Protein backbone atom coordinates (compact mmCIF):
# COMPACT_ATOMS: atom_id res chain seq x y z
CA VAL A 1 -2.65 64.00 101.23
CA PRO A 2 -2.72 65.31 97.66
CA ARG A 3 -5.88 67.18 96.68
CA MET A 4 -6.90 66.34 93.13
CA ASN A 5 -9.32 68.56 91.15
CA HIS A 6 -9.42 71.23 93.86
CA ARG A 7 -11.20 74.38 92.70
CA LEU A 8 -9.79 77.83 93.52
CA GLY A 9 -11.37 81.21 92.78
CA VAL A 10 -9.40 83.48 90.45
CA PRO A 11 -9.94 87.12 89.40
CA LYS A 12 -10.34 86.62 85.62
CA LEU A 13 -10.82 84.14 82.81
CA ALA A 14 -7.32 83.33 81.56
CA TRP A 15 -4.72 80.61 81.29
CA TYR A 16 -2.81 80.36 84.60
CA ASN A 17 0.81 79.22 84.48
CA GLU A 18 2.16 77.36 87.48
CA ILE A 19 5.21 79.51 88.22
CA PHE A 20 6.33 77.79 91.44
CA ASN A 21 5.78 74.34 92.93
CA SER A 22 7.73 73.37 96.04
CA ASP A 23 6.92 69.70 95.31
CA SER A 24 9.06 69.86 92.15
CA THR A 25 11.86 67.31 91.77
CA TYR A 26 14.15 70.37 91.60
CA TYR A 27 13.47 70.78 95.34
CA GLY A 28 13.48 67.05 96.11
CA GLY A 29 9.71 66.55 95.77
CA THR A 30 7.55 64.08 93.87
CA ASN A 31 6.76 66.49 90.99
CA LEU A 32 3.01 66.40 91.58
CA GLY A 33 1.54 69.58 90.17
CA ASN A 34 -0.09 71.44 87.31
CA PHE A 35 2.59 71.88 84.65
CA PRO A 36 2.30 73.76 82.33
CA GLY A 37 -0.80 75.39 83.81
CA VAL A 38 -4.60 75.44 83.90
CA GLN A 39 -7.44 77.25 82.13
CA ALA A 40 -9.94 79.22 84.21
CA VAL A 41 -13.66 78.65 83.68
CA GLU A 42 -16.56 80.99 84.35
CA GLU A 43 -17.71 79.57 87.69
CA PRO A 44 -17.75 81.97 90.65
CA ARG A 45 -15.98 80.82 93.81
CA HIS A 46 -14.49 82.57 96.86
CA ASN A 47 -16.20 85.84 95.78
CA LEU A 48 -14.28 85.78 92.49
CA PRO A 49 -15.76 85.42 88.97
CA ALA A 50 -13.81 82.36 87.76
CA THR A 51 -12.16 79.17 89.00
CA ILE A 52 -9.23 76.94 88.18
CA LYS A 53 -9.16 73.21 88.90
CA VAL A 54 -5.76 72.29 90.31
CA VAL A 55 -3.77 69.52 91.96
CA LEU A 56 -2.51 70.53 95.40
CA PRO A 57 0.52 68.44 96.42
CA PRO A 58 0.81 67.50 100.10
CA LEU A 59 2.92 69.78 102.30
CA ALA A 60 3.74 72.03 99.34
CA THR A 61 3.15 75.49 97.93
CA VAL A 62 2.02 76.20 94.38
CA VAL A 63 1.84 79.67 92.81
CA PHE A 64 -0.09 80.59 89.66
CA LYS A 65 0.13 83.64 87.42
CA PRO A 66 -2.33 84.57 84.64
CA ARG A 67 -0.79 84.62 81.19
CA PRO A 68 -0.85 88.17 79.73
């Protein structure tokens, strides 16, 4: 089941690029994801100072990296 608008804690306020999504059509998936990325907001979660709101595709892995 896809998880829409799922919030994840992140270490800093920044733009987070989605650098890997195993649900990409490149890997035979449905291309459900967060391209080109998401902006963190100041809302503590998971003992971290900020959060990102993301789409989590079913049976997939997504990886984010803060933009320098």
